mmCIF file of N, CA and C in Angstrom:
data_model
loop_
_atom_site.group_PDB
_atom_site.id
_atom_site.type_symbol
_atom_site.label_atom_id
_atom_site.label_comp_id
_atom_site.label_asym_id
_atom_site.label_seq_id
_atom_site.Cartn_x
_atom_site.Cartn_y
_atom_site.Cartn_z
ATOM 1 N N MET V 1 66.447 92.684 72.907
ATOM 2 C CA MET V 1 64.453 92.667 73.642
ATOM 3 C C MET V 1 64.741 90.625 74.032
ATOM 4 N N VAL V 2 63.579 90.950 74.543
ATOM 5 C CA VAL V 2 63.719 89.602 75.248
ATOM 6 C C VAL V 2 62.166 89.457 75.702
ATOM 7 N N GLU V 3 61.359 88.369 75.099
ATOM 8 C CA GLU V 3 60.097 88.058 74.640
ATOM 9 C C GLU V 3 60.113 88.025 76.474
ATOM 10 N N VAL V 4 58.819 87.994 76.802
ATOM 11 C CA VAL V 4 58.301 87.145 78.155
ATOM 12 C C VAL V 4 57.210 86.843 78.324
ATOM 13 N N CYS V 5 57.376 85.069 78.548
ATOM 14 C CA CYS V 5 55.614 85.155 78.380
ATOM 15 C C CYS V 5 55.296 84.164 79.638
ATOM 16 N N ARG V 6 53.719 83.773 79.995
ATOM 17 C CA ARG V 6 53.435 82.985 80.837
ATOM 18 C C ARG V 6 53.379 81.459 80.618
ATOM 19 N N ASP V 7 53.275 80.844 81.037
ATOM 20 C CA ASP V 7 52.674 78.964 80.757
ATOM 21 C C ASP V 7 52.101 78.849 82.101
ATOM 22 N N GLN V 8 50.938 78.915 81.693
ATOM 23 C CA GLN V 8 49.532 78.095 82.995
ATOM 24 C C GLN V 8 49.146 77.220 82.086
ATOM 25 N N GLY V 9 49.602 75.535 83.050
ATOM 26 C CA GLY V 9 48.142 74.408 82.842
ATOM 27 C C GLY V 9 49.016 73.667 83.153
ATOM 28 N N ARG V 10 48.687 72.242 82.329
ATOM 29 C CA ARG V 10 49.300 70.809 82.762
ATOM 30 C C ARG V 10 50.281 70.159 82.026
ATOM 31 N N ILE V 11 51.462 69.385 82.489
ATOM 32 C CA ILE V 11 51.765 68.613 80.961
ATOM 33 C C ILE V 11 51.317 66.967 81.382
ATOM 34 N N GLN V 12 50.486 66.853 80.302
ATOM 35 C CA GLN V 12 50.266 65.618 80.395
ATOM 36 C C GLN V 12 50.611 64.391 79.691
ATOM 37 N N ALA V 13 51.312 63.334 80.392
ATOM 38 C CA ALA V 13 51.429 62.455 79.039
ATOM 39 C C ALA V 13 50.793 60.863 80.103
ATOM 40 N N GLY V 14 50.595 60.112 78.960
ATOM 41 C CA GLY V 14 49.552 59.073 78.787
ATOM 42 C C GLY V 14 48.228 59.064 80.443
ATOM 43 N N ASP V 15 48.550 58.973 81.702
ATOM 44 C CA ASP V 15 47.373 58.853 82.256
ATOM 45 C C ASP V 15 47.719 59.689 83.554
ATOM 46 N N LYS V 16 49.001 60.300 83.600
ATOM 47 C CA LYS V 16 49.662 61.240 84.485
ATOM 48 C C LYS V 16 49.455 62.598 83.955
ATOM 49 N N GLU V 17 49.396 63.338 84.911
ATOM 50 C CA GLU V 17 50.046 65.389 84.722
ATOM 51 C C GLU V 17 50.723 65.668 85.762
ATOM 52 N N ALA V 18 51.278 67.000 85.524
ATOM 53 C CA ALA V 18 51.622 67.707 86.184
ATOM 54 C C ALA V 18 51.596 69.275 86.041
ATOM 55 N N PRO V 19 51.021 70.136 86.794
ATOM 56 C CA PRO V 19 50.689 71.822 86.759
ATOM 57 C C PRO V 19 52.132 71.905 86.644
ATOM 58 N N ILE V 20 51.507 73.148 85.800
ATOM 59 C CA ILE V 20 52.746 74.427 84.901
ATOM 60 C C ILE V 20 51.949 75.335 85.191
ATOM 61 N N ASP V 21 53.130 76.278 85.943
ATOM 62 C CA ASP V 21 52.857 77.416 86.241
ATOM 63 C C ASP V 21 54.273 78.400 85.827
ATOM 64 N N GLU V 22 54.824 79.024 84.808
ATOM 65 C CA GLU V 22 56.349 79.512 84.471
ATOM 66 C C GLU V 22 55.985 80.364 84.335
ATOM 67 N N TRP V 23 56.893 81.563 83.796
ATOM 68 C CA TRP V 23 57.613 82.348 83.097
ATOM 69 C C TRP V 23 58.279 82.374 82.142
ATOM 70 N N GLU V 24 58.259 82.301 80.727
ATOM 71 C CA GLU V 24 59.592 82.255 80.169
ATOM 72 C C GLU V 24 60.165 83.550 79.538
ATOM 73 N N LEU V 25 61.575 83.803 79.861
ATOM 74 C CA LEU V 25 61.966 84.405 79.155
ATOM 75 C C LEU V 25 62.838 84.307 77.367
ATOM 76 N N GLU V 26 62.866 84.575 77.003
ATOM 77 C CA GLU V 26 63.576 84.399 75.650
ATOM 78 C C GLU V 26 64.125 85.432 74.861
ATOM 79 N N LEU V 27 65.059 85.222 74.833
ATOM 80 C CA LEU V 27 66.482 86.463 73.870
ATOM 81 C C LEU V 27 66.096 86.223 72.554
ATOM 82 N N LYS V 28 65.341 88.046 71.812
ATOM 83 C CA LYS V 28 64.862 87.885 70.260
ATOM 84 C C LYS V 28 66.280 88.184 69.967
ATOM 85 N N GLU V 29 66.931 89.421 70.536
ATOM 86 C CA GLU V 29 67.807 90.160 69.487
ATOM 87 C C GLU V 29 68.710 90.879 71.256
ATOM 88 N N GLY V 30 70.380 91.003 70.503
ATOM 89 C CA GLY V 30 71.140 91.794 71.989
ATOM 90 C C GLY V 30 71.949 90.803 72.203
ATOM 91 N N PRO V 31 73.183 91.156 73.206
ATOM 92 C CA PRO V 31 74.037 90.395 73.585
ATOM 93 C C PRO V 31 74.011 89.372 74.324
ATOM 94 N N GLU V 32 73.993 87.409 74.673
ATOM 95 C CA GLU V 32 73.768 87.030 75.460
ATOM 96 C C GLU V 32 74.706 87.503 76.991
ATOM 97 N N GLU V 33 74.960 87.652 77.106
ATOM 98 C CA GLU V 33 75.846 87.879 78.341
ATOM 99 C C GLU V 33 74.770 89.089 79.343
ATOM 100 N N GLU V 34 74.257 90.178 78.813
ATOM 101 C CA GLU V 34 73.304 91.184 79.204
ATOM 102 C C GLU V 34 72.144 90.334 79.222
ATOM 103 N N PHE V 35 71.661 88.875 78.294
ATOM 104 C CA PHE V 35 70.359 88.954 78.911
ATOM 105 C C PHE V 35 70.931 87.712 79.786
ATOM 106 N N ASP V 36 71.715 87.087 80.558
ATOM 107 C CA ASP V 36 72.384 86.083 81.618
ATOM 108 C C ASP V 36 72.338 86.713 82.220
ATOM 109 N N THR V 37 72.980 88.513 82.491
ATOM 110 C CA THR V 37 73.245 89.568 83.231
ATOM 111 C C THR V 37 71.199 89.637 83.829
ATOM 112 N N LEU V 38 70.330 90.173 82.760
ATOM 113 C CA LEU V 38 68.642 90.008 83.814
ATOM 114 C C LEU V 38 68.395 88.630 83.750
ATOM 115 N N ARG V 39 68.859 87.865 83.685
ATOM 116 C CA ARG V 39 68.077 86.799 84.059
ATOM 117 C C ARG V 39 68.624 86.227 85.586
ATOM 118 N N ARG V 40 69.875 86.580 86.026
ATOM 119 C CA ARG V 40 70.453 86.783 87.118
ATOM 120 C C ARG V 40 70.154 87.777 88.272
ATOM 121 N N GLU V 41 69.805 88.975 87.723
ATOM 122 C CA GLU V 41 68.771 90.149 88.515
ATOM 123 C C GLU V 41 67.013 89.271 88.863
ATOM 124 N N LEU V 42 66.605 88.951 87.774
ATOM 125 C CA LEU V 42 65.351 88.350 87.860
ATOM 126 C C LEU V 42 65.677 87.249 89.282
ATOM 127 N N GLU V 43 66.416 86.283 89.309
ATOM 128 C CA GLU V 43 66.771 85.606 90.086
ATOM 129 C C GLU V 43 66.605 85.930 91.621
ATOM 130 N N LYS V 44 67.665 87.216 91.415
ATOM 131 C CA LYS V 44 68.140 87.560 92.999
ATOM 132 C C LYS V 44 67.072 88.300 93.727
ATOM 133 N N GLY V 45 66.600 88.913 92.536
ATOM 134 C CA GLY V 45 65.707 90.505 93.311
ATOM 135 C C GLY V 45 64.056 89.459 93.769
ATOM 136 N N LEU V 46 63.549 88.157 92.719
ATOM 137 C CA LEU V 46 62.024 88.197 92.812
ATOM 138 C C LEU V 46 62.224 86.858 93.242
ATOM 139 N N GLY V 47 63.951 85.726 93.419
ATOM 140 C CA GLY V 47 62.981 84.772 93.830
ATOM 141 C C GLY V 47 63.175 83.181 93.106
ATOM 142 N N LEU V 48 63.597 84.161 91.898
ATOM 143 C CA LEU V 48 63.530 83.185 90.773
ATOM 144 C C LEU V 48 63.949 82.285 90.743
ATOM 145 N N LYS V 49 63.601 81.142 89.813
ATOM 146 C CA LYS V 49 64.784 79.740 89.462
ATOM 147 C C LYS V 49 64.618 79.356 88.257
ATOM 148 N N GLY V 50 65.632 79.005 87.395
ATOM 149 C CA GLY V 50 65.216 78.408 86.259
ATOM 150 C C GLY V 50 65.318 77.145 86.582
ATOM 151 N N TRP V 51 64.475 76.774 85.817
ATOM 152 C CA TRP V 51 63.880 74.916 85.653
ATOM 153 C C TRP V 51 65.329 74.485 84.794
ATOM 154 N N GLU V 52 65.477 72.980 85.372
ATOM 155 C CA GLU V 52 66.573 72.385 84.651
ATOM 156 C C GLU V 52 66.286 71.588 83.802
ATOM 157 N N LYS V 53 65.073 71.242 83.459
ATOM 158 C CA LYS V 53 64.530 70.505 82.444
ATOM 159 C C LYS V 53 63.675 71.089 82.006
ATOM 160 N N SER V 54 63.569 70.830 80.630
ATOM 161 C CA SER V 54 62.246 70.928 79.432
ATOM 162 C C SER V 54 61.048 70.268 79.907
ATOM 163 N N LYS V 55 60.027 71.399 79.352
ATOM 164 C CA LYS V 55 58.776 70.603 79.765
ATOM 165 C C LYS V 55 58.433 69.515 78.399
ATOM 166 N N PHE V 56 59.369 69.026 77.993
ATOM 167 C CA PHE V 56 59.494 67.484 77.011
ATOM 168 C C PHE V 56 59.673 66.788 77.995
ATOM 169 N N ALA V 57 60.751 67.250 78.371
ATOM 170 C CA ALA V 57 62.055 66.175 79.722
ATOM 171 C C ALA V 57 61.115 65.818 80.926
ATOM 172 N N ARG V 58 60.424 67.334 80.995
ATOM 173 C CA ARG V 58 59.302 66.354 82.548
ATOM 174 C C ARG V 58 58.413 65.338 81.728
ATOM 175 N N ALA V 59 57.826 65.661 80.982
ATOM 176 C CA ALA V 59 56.599 65.192 80.395
ATOM 177 C C ALA V 59 57.146 62.894 80.046
ATOM 178 N N MET V 60 58.420 63.363 79.164
ATOM 179 C CA MET V 60 58.855 61.971 79.612
ATOM 180 C C MET V 60 58.943 61.279 80.892
ATOM 181 N N GLU V 61 59.153 61.723 81.838
ATOM 182 C CA GLU V 61 59.439 61.723 83.406
ATOM 183 C C GLU V 61 58.256 60.963 83.486
ATOM 184 N N LEU V 62 56.647 61.790 83.160
ATOM 185 C CA LEU V 62 55.921 61.215 83.649
ATOM 186 C C LEU V 62 55.617 59.970 82.862
ATOM 187 N N LEU V 63 55.804 59.321 81.882
ATOM 188 C CA LEU V 63 55.678 58.325 81.285
ATOM 189 C C LEU V 63 56.303 57.083 81.762
ATOM 190 N N ALA V 64 57.744 57.234 82.576
ATOM 191 C CA ALA V 64 58.720 56.608 83.084
ATOM 192 C C ALA V 64 58.156 55.467 83.962
#
């Protein structure tokens, strides 16, 4: 079972901000290997790519 949700909005840190418009996949139940296969198929088939950094890490970069 995979939960899919969309985050839209912005990250604010101090007086800086960055937009957010992303889809999140979260494995709720089942084999991680099948989840990884699904993720790769979505990346290839829909041209999606994963974020290397969390929203928290991106906010911390805004503060730097």
